Short mmCIF file of C-alpha atoms (C1' of nucleotides) in Angstrom, two decimals:
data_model
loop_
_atom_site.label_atom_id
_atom_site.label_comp_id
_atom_site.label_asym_id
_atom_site.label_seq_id
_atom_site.Cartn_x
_atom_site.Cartn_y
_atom_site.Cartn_z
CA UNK U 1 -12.10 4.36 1.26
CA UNK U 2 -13.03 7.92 1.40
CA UNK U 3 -16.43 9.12 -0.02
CA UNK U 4 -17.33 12.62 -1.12
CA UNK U 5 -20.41 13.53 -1.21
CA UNK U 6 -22.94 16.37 -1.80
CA UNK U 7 -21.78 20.06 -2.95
CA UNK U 8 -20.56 23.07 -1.09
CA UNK U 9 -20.18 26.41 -2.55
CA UNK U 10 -17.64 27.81 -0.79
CA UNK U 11 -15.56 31.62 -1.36
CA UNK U 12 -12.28 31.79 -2.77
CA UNK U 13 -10.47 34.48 -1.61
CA UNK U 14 -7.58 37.06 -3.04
CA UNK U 15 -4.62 34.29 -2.15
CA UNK U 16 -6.65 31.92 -3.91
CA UNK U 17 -7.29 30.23 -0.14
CA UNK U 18 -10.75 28.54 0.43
CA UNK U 19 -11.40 26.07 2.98
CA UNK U 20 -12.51 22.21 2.12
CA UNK U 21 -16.04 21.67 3.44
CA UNK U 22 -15.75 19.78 6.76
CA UNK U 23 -17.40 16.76 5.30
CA UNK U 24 -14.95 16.00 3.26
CA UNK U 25 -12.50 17.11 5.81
CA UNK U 26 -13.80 14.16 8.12
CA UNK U 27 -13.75 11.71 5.28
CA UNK U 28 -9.39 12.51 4.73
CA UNK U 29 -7.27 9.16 6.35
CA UNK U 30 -5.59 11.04 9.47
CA UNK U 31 -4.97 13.59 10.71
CA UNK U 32 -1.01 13.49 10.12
CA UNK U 33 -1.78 12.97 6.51
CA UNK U 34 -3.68 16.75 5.82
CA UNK U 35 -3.19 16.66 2.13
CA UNK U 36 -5.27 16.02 -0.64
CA UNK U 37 -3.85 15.56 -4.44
CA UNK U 38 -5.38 17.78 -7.42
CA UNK U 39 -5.12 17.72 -11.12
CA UNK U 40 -7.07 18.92 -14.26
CA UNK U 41 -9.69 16.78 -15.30
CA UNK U 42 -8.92 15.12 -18.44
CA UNK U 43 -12.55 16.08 -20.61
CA UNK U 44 -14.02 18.85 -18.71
CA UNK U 45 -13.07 21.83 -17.40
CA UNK U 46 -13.16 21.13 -13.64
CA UNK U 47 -10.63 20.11 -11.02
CA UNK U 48 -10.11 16.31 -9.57
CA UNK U 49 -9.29 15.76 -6.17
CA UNK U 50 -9.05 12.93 -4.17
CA UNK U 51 -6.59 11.10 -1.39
CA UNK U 52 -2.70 9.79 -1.53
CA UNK U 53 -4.22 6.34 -2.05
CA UNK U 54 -6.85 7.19 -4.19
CA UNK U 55 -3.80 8.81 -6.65
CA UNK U 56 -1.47 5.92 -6.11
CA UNK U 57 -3.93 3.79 -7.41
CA UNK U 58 -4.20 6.02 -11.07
CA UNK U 59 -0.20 5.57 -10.65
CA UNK U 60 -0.41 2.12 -10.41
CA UNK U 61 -2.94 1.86 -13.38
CA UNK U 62 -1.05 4.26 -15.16
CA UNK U 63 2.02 1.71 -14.16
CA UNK U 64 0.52 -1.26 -15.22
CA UNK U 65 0.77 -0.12 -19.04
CA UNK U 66 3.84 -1.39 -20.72
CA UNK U 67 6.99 0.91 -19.84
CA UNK U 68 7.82 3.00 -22.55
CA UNK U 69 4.83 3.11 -24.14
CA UNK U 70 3.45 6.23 -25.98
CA UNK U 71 -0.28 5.36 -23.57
CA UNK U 72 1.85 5.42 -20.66
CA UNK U 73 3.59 8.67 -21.26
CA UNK U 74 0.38 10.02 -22.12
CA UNK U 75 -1.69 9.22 -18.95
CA UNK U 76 1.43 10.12 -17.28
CA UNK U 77 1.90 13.93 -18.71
CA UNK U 78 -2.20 14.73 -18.48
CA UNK U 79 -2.18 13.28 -15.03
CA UNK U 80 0.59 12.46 -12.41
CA UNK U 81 2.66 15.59 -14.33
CA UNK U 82 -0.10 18.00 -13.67
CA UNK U 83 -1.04 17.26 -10.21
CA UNK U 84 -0.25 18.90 -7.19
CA UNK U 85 -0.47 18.30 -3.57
CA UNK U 86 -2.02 20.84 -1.68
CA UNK U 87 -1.39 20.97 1.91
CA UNK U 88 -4.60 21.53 4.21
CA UNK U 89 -3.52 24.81 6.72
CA UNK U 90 -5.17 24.41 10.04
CA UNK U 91 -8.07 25.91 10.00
CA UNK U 92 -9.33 23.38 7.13
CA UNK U 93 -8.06 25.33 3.80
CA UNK U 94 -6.47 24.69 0.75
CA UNK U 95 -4.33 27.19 -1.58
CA UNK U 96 -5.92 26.79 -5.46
CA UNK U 97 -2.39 27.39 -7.65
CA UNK U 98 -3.35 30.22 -9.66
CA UNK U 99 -2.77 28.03 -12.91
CA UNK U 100 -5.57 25.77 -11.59
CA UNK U 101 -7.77 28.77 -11.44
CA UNK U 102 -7.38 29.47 -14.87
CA UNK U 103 -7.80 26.49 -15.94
CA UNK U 104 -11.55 26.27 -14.11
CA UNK U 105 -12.26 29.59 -14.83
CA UNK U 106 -12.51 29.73 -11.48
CA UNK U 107 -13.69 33.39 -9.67
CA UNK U 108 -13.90 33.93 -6.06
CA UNK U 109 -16.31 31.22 -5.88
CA UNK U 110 -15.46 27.16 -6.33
CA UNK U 111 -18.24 24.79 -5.79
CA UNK U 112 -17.51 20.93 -4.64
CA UNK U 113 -18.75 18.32 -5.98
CA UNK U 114 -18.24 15.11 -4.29
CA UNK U 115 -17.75 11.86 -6.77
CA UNK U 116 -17.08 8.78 -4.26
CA UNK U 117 -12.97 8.56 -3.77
CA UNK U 118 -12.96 11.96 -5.57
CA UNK U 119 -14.35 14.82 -6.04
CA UNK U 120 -14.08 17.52 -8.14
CA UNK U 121 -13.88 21.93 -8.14
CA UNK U 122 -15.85 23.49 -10.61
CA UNK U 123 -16.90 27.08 -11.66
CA UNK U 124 -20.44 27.22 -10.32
CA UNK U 125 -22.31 27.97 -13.52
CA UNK U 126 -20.24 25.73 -15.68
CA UNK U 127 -21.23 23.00 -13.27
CA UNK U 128 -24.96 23.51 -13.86
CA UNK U 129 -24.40 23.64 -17.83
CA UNK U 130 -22.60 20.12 -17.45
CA UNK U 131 -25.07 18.30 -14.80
CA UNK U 132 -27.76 19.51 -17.59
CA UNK U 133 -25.91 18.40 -20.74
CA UNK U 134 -25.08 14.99 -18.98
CA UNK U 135 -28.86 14.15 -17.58
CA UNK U 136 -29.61 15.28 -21.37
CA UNK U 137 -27.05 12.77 -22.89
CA UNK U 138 -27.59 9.29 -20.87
CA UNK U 139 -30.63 9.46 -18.98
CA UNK U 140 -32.24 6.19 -18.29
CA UNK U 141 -29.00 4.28 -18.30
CA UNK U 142 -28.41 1.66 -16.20
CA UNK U 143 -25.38 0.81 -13.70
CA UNK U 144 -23.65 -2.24 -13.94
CA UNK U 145 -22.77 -5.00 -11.28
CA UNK U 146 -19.05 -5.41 -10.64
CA UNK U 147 -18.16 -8.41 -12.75
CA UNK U 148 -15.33 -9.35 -10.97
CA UNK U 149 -14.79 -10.30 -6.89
CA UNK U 150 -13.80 -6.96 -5.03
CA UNK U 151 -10.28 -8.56 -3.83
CA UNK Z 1 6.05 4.07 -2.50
CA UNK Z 2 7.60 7.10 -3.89
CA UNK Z 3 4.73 9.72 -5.63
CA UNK Z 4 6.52 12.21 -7.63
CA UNK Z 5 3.98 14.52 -9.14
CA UNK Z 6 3.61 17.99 -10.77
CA UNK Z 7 6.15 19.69 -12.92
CA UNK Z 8 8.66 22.42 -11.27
CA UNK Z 9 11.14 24.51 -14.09
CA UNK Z 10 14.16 24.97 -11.53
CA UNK Z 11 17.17 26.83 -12.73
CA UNK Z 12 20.85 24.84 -13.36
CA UNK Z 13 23.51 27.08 -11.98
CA UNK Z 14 27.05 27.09 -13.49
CA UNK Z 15 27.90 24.98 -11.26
CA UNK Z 16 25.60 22.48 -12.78
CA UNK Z 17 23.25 22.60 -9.16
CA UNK Z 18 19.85 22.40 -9.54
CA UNK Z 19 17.57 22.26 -6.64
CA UNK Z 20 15.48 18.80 -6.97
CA UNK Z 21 11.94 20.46 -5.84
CA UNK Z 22 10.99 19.91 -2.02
CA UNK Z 23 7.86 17.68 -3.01
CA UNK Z 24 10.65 15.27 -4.63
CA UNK Z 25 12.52 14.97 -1.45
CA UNK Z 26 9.47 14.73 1.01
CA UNK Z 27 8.70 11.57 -1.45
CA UNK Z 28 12.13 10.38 -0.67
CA UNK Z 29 12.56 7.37 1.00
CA UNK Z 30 14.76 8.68 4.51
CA UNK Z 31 16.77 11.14 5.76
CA UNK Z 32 20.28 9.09 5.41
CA UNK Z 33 19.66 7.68 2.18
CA UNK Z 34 19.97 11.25 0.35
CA UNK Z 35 20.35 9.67 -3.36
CA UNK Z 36 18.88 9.25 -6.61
CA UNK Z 37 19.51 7.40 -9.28
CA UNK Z 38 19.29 9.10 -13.18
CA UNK Z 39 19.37 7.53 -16.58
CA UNK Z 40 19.27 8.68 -20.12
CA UNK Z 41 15.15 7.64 -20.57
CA UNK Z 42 15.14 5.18 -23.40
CA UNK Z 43 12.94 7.05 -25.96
CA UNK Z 44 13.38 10.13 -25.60
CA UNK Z 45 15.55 13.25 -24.53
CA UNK Z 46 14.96 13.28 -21.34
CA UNK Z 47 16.38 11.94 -18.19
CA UNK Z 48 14.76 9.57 -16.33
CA UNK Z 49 15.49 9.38 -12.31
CA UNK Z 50 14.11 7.65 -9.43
CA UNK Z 51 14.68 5.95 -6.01
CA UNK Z 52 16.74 3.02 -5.58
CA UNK Z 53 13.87 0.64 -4.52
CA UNK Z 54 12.53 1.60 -8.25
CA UNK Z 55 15.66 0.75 -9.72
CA UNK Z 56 15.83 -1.83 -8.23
CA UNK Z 57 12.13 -2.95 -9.81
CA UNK Z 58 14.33 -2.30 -13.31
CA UNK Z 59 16.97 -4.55 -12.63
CA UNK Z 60 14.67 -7.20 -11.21
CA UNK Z 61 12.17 -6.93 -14.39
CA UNK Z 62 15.58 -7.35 -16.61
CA UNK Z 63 16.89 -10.05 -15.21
CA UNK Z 64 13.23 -11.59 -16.15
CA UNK Z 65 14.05 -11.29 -19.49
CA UNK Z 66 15.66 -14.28 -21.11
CA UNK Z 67 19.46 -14.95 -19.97
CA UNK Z 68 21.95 -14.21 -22.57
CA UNK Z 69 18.88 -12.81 -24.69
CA UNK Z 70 19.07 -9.89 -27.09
CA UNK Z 71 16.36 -8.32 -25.16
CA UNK Z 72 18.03 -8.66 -21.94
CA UNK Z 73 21.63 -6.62 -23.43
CA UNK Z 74 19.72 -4.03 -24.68
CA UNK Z 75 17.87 -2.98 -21.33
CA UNK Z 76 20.97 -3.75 -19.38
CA UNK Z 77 23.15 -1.70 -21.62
CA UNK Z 78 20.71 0.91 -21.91
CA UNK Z 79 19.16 1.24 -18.04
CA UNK Z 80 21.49 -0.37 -15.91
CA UNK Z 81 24.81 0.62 -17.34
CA UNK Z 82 23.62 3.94 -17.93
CA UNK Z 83 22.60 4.72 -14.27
CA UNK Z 84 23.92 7.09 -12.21
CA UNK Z 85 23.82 7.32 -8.53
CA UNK Z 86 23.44 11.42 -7.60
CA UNK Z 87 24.01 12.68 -4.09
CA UNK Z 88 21.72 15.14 -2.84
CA UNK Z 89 23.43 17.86 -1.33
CA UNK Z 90 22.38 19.76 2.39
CA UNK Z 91 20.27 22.41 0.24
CA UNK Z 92 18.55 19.99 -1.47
CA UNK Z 93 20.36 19.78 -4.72
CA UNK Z 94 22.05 17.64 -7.12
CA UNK Z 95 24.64 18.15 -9.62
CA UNK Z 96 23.54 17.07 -13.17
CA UNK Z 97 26.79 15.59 -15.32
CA UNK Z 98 27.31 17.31 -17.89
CA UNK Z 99 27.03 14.69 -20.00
CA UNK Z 100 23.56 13.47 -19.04
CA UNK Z 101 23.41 17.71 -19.59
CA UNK Z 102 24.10 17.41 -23.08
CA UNK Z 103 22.21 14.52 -23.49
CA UNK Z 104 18.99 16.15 -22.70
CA UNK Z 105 20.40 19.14 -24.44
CA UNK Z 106 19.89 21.13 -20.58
CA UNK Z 107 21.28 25.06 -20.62
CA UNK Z 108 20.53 26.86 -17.78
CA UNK Z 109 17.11 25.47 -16.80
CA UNK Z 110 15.67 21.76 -16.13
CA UNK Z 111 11.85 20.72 -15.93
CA UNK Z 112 11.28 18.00 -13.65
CA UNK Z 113 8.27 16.22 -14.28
CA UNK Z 114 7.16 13.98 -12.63
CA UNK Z 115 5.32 10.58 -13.03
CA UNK Z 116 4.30 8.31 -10.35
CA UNK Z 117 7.40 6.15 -8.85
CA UNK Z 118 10.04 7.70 -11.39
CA UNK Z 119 10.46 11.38 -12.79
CA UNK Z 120 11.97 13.19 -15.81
CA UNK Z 121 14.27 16.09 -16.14
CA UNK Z 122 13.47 17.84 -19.61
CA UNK Z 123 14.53 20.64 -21.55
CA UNK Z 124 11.38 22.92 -21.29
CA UNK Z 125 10.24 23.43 -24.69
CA UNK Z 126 11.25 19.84 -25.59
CA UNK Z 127 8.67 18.84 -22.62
CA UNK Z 128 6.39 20.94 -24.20
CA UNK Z 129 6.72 19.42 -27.83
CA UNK Z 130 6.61 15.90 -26.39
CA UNK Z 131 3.50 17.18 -24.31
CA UNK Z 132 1.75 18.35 -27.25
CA UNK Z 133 2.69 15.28 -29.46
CA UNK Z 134 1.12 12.57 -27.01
CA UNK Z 135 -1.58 14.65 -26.75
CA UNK Z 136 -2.21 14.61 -30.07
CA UNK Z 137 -2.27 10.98 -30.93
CA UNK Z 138 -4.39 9.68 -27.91
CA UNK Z 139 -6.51 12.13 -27.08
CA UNK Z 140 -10.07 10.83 -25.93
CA UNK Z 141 -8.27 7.47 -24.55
CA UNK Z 142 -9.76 6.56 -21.27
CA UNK Z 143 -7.87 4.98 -18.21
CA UNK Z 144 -8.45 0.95 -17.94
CA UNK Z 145 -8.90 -0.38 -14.62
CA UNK Z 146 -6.89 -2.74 -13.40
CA UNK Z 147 -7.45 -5.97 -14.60
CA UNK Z 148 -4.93 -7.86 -12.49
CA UNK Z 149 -4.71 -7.92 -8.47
CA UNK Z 150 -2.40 -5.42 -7.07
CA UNK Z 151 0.26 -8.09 -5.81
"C1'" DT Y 1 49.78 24.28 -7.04
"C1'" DT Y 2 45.81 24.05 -9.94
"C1'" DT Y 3 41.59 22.03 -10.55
"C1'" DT Y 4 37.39 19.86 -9.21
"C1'" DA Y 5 33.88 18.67 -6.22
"C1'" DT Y 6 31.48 19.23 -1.74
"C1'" DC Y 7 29.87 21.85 2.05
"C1'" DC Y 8 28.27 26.00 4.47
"C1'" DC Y 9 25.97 30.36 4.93
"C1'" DA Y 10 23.20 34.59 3.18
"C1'" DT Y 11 19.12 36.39 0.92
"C1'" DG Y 12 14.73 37.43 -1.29
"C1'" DA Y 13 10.62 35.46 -2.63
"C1'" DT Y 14 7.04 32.46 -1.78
"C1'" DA Y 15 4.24 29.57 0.92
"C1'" DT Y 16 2.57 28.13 5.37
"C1'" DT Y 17 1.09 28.86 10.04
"C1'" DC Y 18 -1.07 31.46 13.59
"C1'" DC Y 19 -4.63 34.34 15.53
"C1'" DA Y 20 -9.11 37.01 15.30
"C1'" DT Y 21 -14.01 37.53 13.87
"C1'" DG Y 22 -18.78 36.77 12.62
"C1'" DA Y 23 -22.22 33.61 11.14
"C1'" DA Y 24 -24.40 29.40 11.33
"C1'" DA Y 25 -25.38 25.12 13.17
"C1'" DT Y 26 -25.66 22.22 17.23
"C1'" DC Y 27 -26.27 21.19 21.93
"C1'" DC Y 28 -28.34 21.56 26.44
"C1'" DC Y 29 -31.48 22.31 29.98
"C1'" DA Y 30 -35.52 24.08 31.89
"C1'" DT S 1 -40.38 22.21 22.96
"C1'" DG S 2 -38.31 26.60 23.08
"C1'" DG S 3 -34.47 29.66 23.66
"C1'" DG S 4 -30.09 30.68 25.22
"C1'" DA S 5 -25.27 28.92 25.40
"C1'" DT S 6 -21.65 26.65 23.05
"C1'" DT S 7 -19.23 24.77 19.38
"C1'" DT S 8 -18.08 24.42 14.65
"C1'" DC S 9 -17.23 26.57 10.46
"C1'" DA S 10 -15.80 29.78 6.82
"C1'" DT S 11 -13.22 33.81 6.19
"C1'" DG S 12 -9.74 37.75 6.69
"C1'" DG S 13 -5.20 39.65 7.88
"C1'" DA S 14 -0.58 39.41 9.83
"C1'" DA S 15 3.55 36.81 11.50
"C1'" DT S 16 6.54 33.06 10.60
"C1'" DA S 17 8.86 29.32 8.21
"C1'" DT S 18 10.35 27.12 3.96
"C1'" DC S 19 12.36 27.09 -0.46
"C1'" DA S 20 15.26 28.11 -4.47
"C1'" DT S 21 19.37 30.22 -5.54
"C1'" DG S 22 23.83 32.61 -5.42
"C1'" DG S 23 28.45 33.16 -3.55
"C1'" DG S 24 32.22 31.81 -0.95
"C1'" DA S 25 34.94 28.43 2.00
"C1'" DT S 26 36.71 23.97 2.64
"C1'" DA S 27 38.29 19.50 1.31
"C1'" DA S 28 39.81 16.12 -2.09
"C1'" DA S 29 41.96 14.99 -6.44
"C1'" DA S 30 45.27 15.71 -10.25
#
DNA sequence: TTTTATCCCATGATATTCCATGAAATCCCA
DNA sequence: TGGGATTTCATGGAATATCATGGGATAAAA
């Protein structure tokens, strides 16, 4: 499994181009597979990004609802309808859709913020705001043990 | 498996062409097996499409259902009966019949969306409505995890 | 023949690839 | 351990390829 971590500001520039920091570069499968899978983040304003297998695995959660269901078109517009593979050119960058952009409020600078499997592109200073508002909010909690046997 | 993801508004030419979007085909299976297969989705106005292996899924979880069972007409005379097969043609199209056309009330332009192992055709503002609506009524749900193993 | 469906080619727009540059980090050897 | 050499990295611009789309040609059906 791939794991993102640490930040990297990095420039953005007029094509809306800006290169993936190497480390998470090194993390991607192969090198045949250069692509990385984006989408909106459902309750803030950043970006998600993570690997095919990482993605297949929200399809297959998103699959395991019942078919039909009102849940599983919902998870299914706010997530597999708004992402977007983005290709990774050969010298290590990605093109940022201009919708994206918008969405992050996103100006010439993006800054990445690695989460484990994912990790996610946010507007510098809204990224401070949130780390502060979170450490604020749950402080002192505790992480839980996985319950179940990692199959 | 198949990913279809994002949403690409492609136009319908009089011809009743519309160019399935190149991230579709890349997902498709291979080269020789150019085909989808398109239904009327079940609860709403769209059209629902996918590969054959993912039809096949359909017709496998059907023929679950109880023999001779209410349950099991219904899905068979809705899905399977329903089902087209839809060559892809050597520009990457498909031609839509006009009465799966009129059944998603399509004029002129067609939204594929798209939504893990299957995608939808829509009318663009009656994506947009349905959008809106689900967004609505679950907003603030949060993904479950798997609770089964991934056979 | 008339109609209908499929295939083939042309075109503009968009996206991707290729090459060049400077800065920073790393390596190497005395 | 220092300092120069080398590699890696982020960034910019230009060349190239891909894609969606329209029109026409060809083949099959009625």
């Amino acid at each position: 499994m791939a794991l993102f971590i640490g930040t990297h500001e990095n420039k953005i520039d007029r094509k809306g181009r800006v290169s993936l920091p190497a480390d998470y570069r090194a993390e991607l499968p192969s090198e045949d597979d250069r692509t990385i899978y984006i989408f909106p983040s459902l309750y803030t304003s950043a970006l998600e990004a993570c690997d095919r297998a990482q993605l297949a695995l929200h399809a297959e959660r998103i699959n395991a609802l019942d078919q039909f269901s009102q849940e599983e078109a919902y998870f299914s517009s706010q997530i597999l309808a708004e992402a977007r593979k983005l290709g990774i050119d050969g010298d290590g960058r990605i093109v940022l859709p201009g919708e994206f952009m918008e969405r992050a409020q996103l100006d010439g600078k993006a800054l990445f913020v690695g989460g484990g499997p994912k990790f996610h592109i946010w507007q510098p200073e809204a990224y401070a705001a949130h780390r502060h508002e979170t450490q604020e909010a749950l402080a002192g909690r505790t992480l839980p043990s996985l319950t179940r046997p990692s199959s």
